[in-house]
PDB file of C-alpha atoms in Angstrom:
ATOM      1  CA  MET A 941     141.567  62.914  80.540  1.00 56.00           C
ATOM      2  CA  ALA A 942     138.344  61.888  81.867  1.00 59.00           C
ATOM      3  CA  LYS A 943     135.281  63.834  80.866  1.00 61.00           C
ATOM      4  CA  LYS A 944     133.260  65.346  83.694  1.00 60.00           C
ATOM      5  CA  ILE A 945     129.802  64.153  83.638  1.00 62.00           C
ATOM      6  CA  ALA A 946     127.139  66.665  84.755  1.00 57.00           C
ATOM      7  CA  LYS A 947     124.539  65.378  86.901  1.00 58.00           C
ATOM      8  CA  LYS A 948     121.010  65.511  85.684  1.00 58.00           C
ATOM      9  CA  SER A 949     118.655  67.294  88.100  1.00 53.00           C
ATOM     10  CA  LYS A 950     115.116  66.069  88.358  1.00 60.00           C
ATOM     11  CA  LYS A 951     113.005  69.520  88.805  1.00 63.00           C
ATOM     12  CA  THR A 952     110.106  68.798  90.488  1.00 65.00           C
ATOM     13  CA  ARG A 953     107.180  70.439  88.965  1.00 74.00           C
ATOM     14  CA  LYS A 954     104.327  71.831  91.323  1.00 78.00           C
ATOM     15  CA  VAL A 955     100.712  70.972  90.605  1.00 80.00           C
ATOM     16  CA  ILE A 956      98.804  74.094  90.285  1.00 78.00           C
ATOM     17  CA  GLU A 957      95.351  74.109  89.190  1.00 81.00           C
ATOM     18  CA  VAL A 958      94.176  77.653  89.669  1.00 88.00           C
ATOM     19  CA  GLY A 959      96.278  80.314  88.338  1.00 90.00           C
ATOM     20  CA  GLN A 960      96.390  83.892  86.855  1.00 91.00           C
ATOM     21  CA  ALA A 961      96.925  85.142  83.199  1.00 91.00           C
ATOM     22  CA  HIS A 962      98.334  88.458  82.847  1.00 92.00           C
ATOM     23  CA  ILE A 963      98.117  89.953  79.346  1.00 89.00           C
ATOM     24  CA  GLN A 964      99.911  93.165  78.404  1.00 87.00           C
ATOM     25  CA  ALA A 965      98.822  94.223  74.900  1.00 81.00           C
ATOM     26  CA  SER A 966     100.594  97.322  73.667  1.00 79.00           C
ATOM     27  CA  PHE A 967     101.133  98.826  70.240  1.00 77.00           C
ATOM     28  CA  ASN A 968     104.597  96.968  69.909  1.00 78.00           C
ATOM     29  CA  ASN A 969     104.196  93.668  71.597  1.00 80.00           C
ATOM     30  CA  THR A 970     101.642  91.394  73.477  1.00 83.00           C
ATOM     31  CA  ILE A 971     103.262  89.867  76.627  1.00 86.00           C
ATOM     32  CA  VAL A 972     101.244  86.822  78.452  1.00 89.00           C
ATOM     33  CA  SER A 973     102.476  85.810  81.846  1.00 91.00           C
ATOM     34  CA  ILE A 974     101.057  82.946  83.662  1.00 91.00           C
ATOM     35  CA  THR A 975     101.283  83.084  87.365  1.00 92.00           C
ATOM     36  CA  ASP A 976     100.204  81.202  90.525  1.00 89.00           C
ATOM     37  CA  GLU A 977      98.042  82.666  93.268  1.00 87.00           C
ATOM     38  CA  LYS A 978     101.032  84.414  94.907  1.00 88.00           C
ATOM     39  CA  TRP A 979     102.101  86.149  91.562  1.00 87.00           C
ATOM     40  CA  ASN A 980     105.109  83.854  90.925  1.00 88.00           C
ATOM     41  CA  VAL A 981     105.613  83.571  87.417  1.00 89.00           C
ATOM     42  CA  LEU A 982     105.178  79.858  85.852  1.00 88.00           C
ATOM     43  CA  THR A 983     105.437  80.419  82.188  1.00 88.00           C
ATOM     44  CA  TRP A 984     105.508  83.312  79.760  1.00 88.00           C
ATOM     45  CA  ALA A 985     105.339  84.098  75.862  1.00 88.00           C
ATOM     46  CA  THR A 986     106.039  87.174  73.817  1.00 83.00           C
ATOM     47  CA  GLY A 987     105.999  87.971  70.410  1.00 75.00           C
ATOM     48  CA  TRP A 988     109.769  86.897  70.000  1.00 71.00           C
ATOM     49  CA  SER A 989     109.189  83.696  71.652  1.00 69.00           C
ATOM     50  CA  ALA A 990     106.487  82.733  69.038  1.00 69.00           C
ATOM     51  CA  TRP A 991     108.867  83.700  65.962  1.00 66.00           C
ATOM     52  CA  PHE A 992     107.185  86.963  65.273  1.00 72.00           C
ATOM     53  CA  LYS A 993     109.371  89.547  64.251  1.00 74.00           C
ATOM     54  CA  TRP A 994     109.108  93.444  64.041  1.00 74.00           C
ATOM     55  CA  ALA A 995     105.602  94.864  63.028  1.00 69.00           C
ATOM     56  CA  ARG A 996     103.962  91.130  63.053  1.00 68.00           C
ATOM     57  CA  GLU A 997     104.610  91.132  66.918  1.00 70.00           C
ATOM     58  CA  ALA A 998     101.595  93.594  67.300  1.00 72.00           C
ATOM     59  CA  THR A 999      98.832  91.901  65.462  1.00 79.00           C
ATOM     60  CA  PRO A1000      95.726  90.220  66.783  1.00 81.00           C
ATOM     61  CA  TYR A1001      96.901  86.735  65.237  1.00 83.00           C
ATOM     62  CA  ALA A1002     100.011  87.070  67.041  1.00 83.00           C
ATOM     63  CA  ALA A1003      98.325  87.725  70.467  1.00 84.00           C
ATOM     64  CA  GLN A1004      96.315  84.741  70.169  1.00 86.00           C
ATOM     65  CA  VAL A1005      99.256  82.425  69.282  1.00 88.00           C
ATOM     66  CA  ILE A1006     101.239  84.088  72.158  1.00 87.00           C
ATOM     67  CA  ALA A1007      98.514  83.256  74.570  1.00 89.00           C
ATOM     68  CA  GLU A1008      97.708  79.772  73.517  1.00 89.00           C
ATOM     69  CA  GLN A1009     101.513  79.034  73.830  1.00 89.00           C
ATOM     70  CA  ALA A1010     101.714  80.350  77.259  1.00 89.00           C
ATOM     71  CA  ILE A1011      98.738  78.497  78.526  1.00 89.00           C
ATOM     72  CA  GLN A1012      99.688  75.274  76.775  1.00 89.00           C
ATOM     73  CA  LYS A1013     103.279  75.325  78.654  1.00 87.00           C
ATOM     74  CA  ALA A1014     101.090  75.947  81.987  1.00 87.00           C
ATOM     75  CA  VAL A1015      98.771  73.019  81.167  1.00 87.00           C
ATOM     76  CA  SER A1016     101.585  70.732  80.207  1.00 87.00           C
ATOM     77  CA  LEU A1017     104.027  71.681  83.106  1.00 85.00           C
ATOM     78  CA  HIS A1018     101.573  72.269  85.992  1.00 84.00           C
ATOM     79  CA  TRP A1019      98.358  70.797  84.909  1.00 86.00           C
ATOM     80  CA  MET A1020      96.500  74.069  85.046  1.00 86.00           C
ATOM     81  CA  LYS A1021      92.887  73.971  84.643  1.00 88.00           C
ATOM     82  CA  GLU A1022      91.315  77.378  85.636  1.00 91.00           C
ATOM     83  CA  VAL A1023      92.679  80.810  85.270  1.00 92.00           C
ATOM     84  CA  THR A1024      91.663  84.413  86.148  1.00 92.00           C
ATOM     85  CA  VAL A1025      92.666  86.833  83.671  1.00 91.00           C
ATOM     86  CA  TYR A1026      94.169  90.533  84.264  1.00 92.00           C
ATOM     87  CA  VAL A1027      94.427  92.513  81.139  1.00 90.00           C
ATOM     88  CA  LYS A1028      96.306  95.782  80.774  1.00 87.00           C
ATOM     89  CA  TRP A1029      95.950  98.447  77.792  1.00 80.00           C
ATOM     90  CA  ILE A1030      93.014  98.961  75.682  1.00 69.00           C
ATOM     91  CA  TRP A1031      94.001  97.701  72.194  1.00 68.00           C
ATOM     92  CA  VAL A1032      92.038  95.424  69.814  1.00 73.00           C
ATOM     93  CA  TRP A1033      94.143  92.274  70.201  1.00 73.00           C
ATOM     94  CA  ARG A1034      93.754  91.834  74.010  1.00 77.00           C
ATOM     95  CA  GLU A1035      90.495  90.330  73.121  1.00 81.00           C
ATOM     96  CA  GLN A1036      92.118  87.671  70.539  1.00 81.00           C
ATOM     97  CA  ALA A1037      94.715  86.919  73.544  1.00 82.00           C
ATOM     98  CA  ILE A1038      91.593  85.953  75.724  1.00 85.00           C
ATOM     99  CA  ARG A1039      90.297  83.822  72.862  1.00 85.00           C
ATOM    100  CA  GLY A1040      93.690  82.240  72.563  1.00 86.00           C
ATOM    101  CA  LEU A1041      93.574  81.321  76.614  1.00 85.00           C
ATOM    102  CA  LEU A1042      90.074  79.850  75.845  1.00 86.00           C
ATOM    103  CA  SER A1043      91.466  77.552  73.006  1.00 86.00           C
ATOM    104  CA  GLY A1044      94.063  76.407  75.353  1.00 83.00           C
ATOM    105  CA  GLY A1045      91.731  74.309  77.106  1.00 83.00           C
ATOM    106  CA  VAL A1046      91.329  75.981  80.643  1.00 89.00           C
ATOM    107  CA  ASP A1047      88.478  77.593  82.181  1.00 89.00           C
ATOM    108  CA  ILE A1048      88.358  81.409  82.718  1.00 90.00           C
ATOM    109  CA  LYS A1049      87.020  82.191  86.076  1.00 90.00           C
ATOM    110  CA  ALA A1050      87.104  86.111  85.980  1.00 92.00           C
ATOM    111  CA  ILE A1051      88.351  88.826  83.516  1.00 90.00           C
ATOM    112  CA  PHE A1052      89.745  92.161  85.358  1.00 91.00           C
ATOM    113  CA  ASP A1053      90.809  95.409  83.499  1.00 87.00           C
ATOM    114  CA  ILE A1054      93.801  96.671  85.268  1.00 85.00           C
ATOM    115  CA  THR A1055      94.654  99.546  82.577  1.00 84.00           C
ATOM    116  CA  PRO A1056      96.160 102.457  84.399  1.00 83.00           C
ATOM    117  CA  ILE A1057      94.315 105.571  84.409  1.00 82.00           C
ATOM    118  CA  PRO A1058      95.423 109.214  85.076  1.00 79.00           C
ATOM    119  CA  HIS A1059      93.696 110.813  87.975  1.00 83.00           C
ATOM    120  CA  ASN A1060      93.943 114.372  86.796  1.00 80.00           C
ATOM    121  CA  GLY A1061      96.471 114.178  84.016  1.00 80.00           C
ATOM    122  CA  CYS A1062      99.562 116.369  83.238  1.00 83.00           C
ATOM    123  CA  ARG A1063     100.107 119.844  83.956  1.00 84.00           C
ATOM    124  CA  LYS A1064      99.311 122.218  81.303  1.00 85.00           C
ATOM    125  CA  LYS A1065     101.799 124.458  79.687  1.00 88.00           C
ATOM    126  CA  LYS A1066     102.687 127.920  81.099  1.00 89.00           C
ATOM    127  CA  VAL A1067     100.560 130.669  79.188  1.00 90.00           C
ATOM    128  CA  ARG A1068     103.003 132.625  76.887  1.00 89.00           C
ATOM    129  CA  LYS A1069     103.478 136.357  77.790  1.00 87.00           C
ATOM    130  CA  LEU A1070     103.728 138.929  75.089  1.00 80.00           C
TER     131      LEU A1070
END
């Protein structure tokens, strides 16, 4: 029998010089997504994709390595030069992730904090009647 030969497809990469970096730094993990101006995800990286397991995912060093990996992919595939950063949550390692973006070789245009804020909070418990 003759083997089926799969066609090699040439995937064209778009040249996107200006993009956005979305950093979500939580207690458990750090997720960095690199998008274009219309919020279409180009590349991403997490703790598991950078070979950090379990508790090591939620460290400042891991956040820096994750951000470096995500931005290096964007630079090599899409020739990205300038980034606007959107940061979510308030933990310490989001600053390390921003430093990782800087060491990746891109210019940071602006940094926005998009942490959700409760506008009145939860409802209090009912007063116990004796």
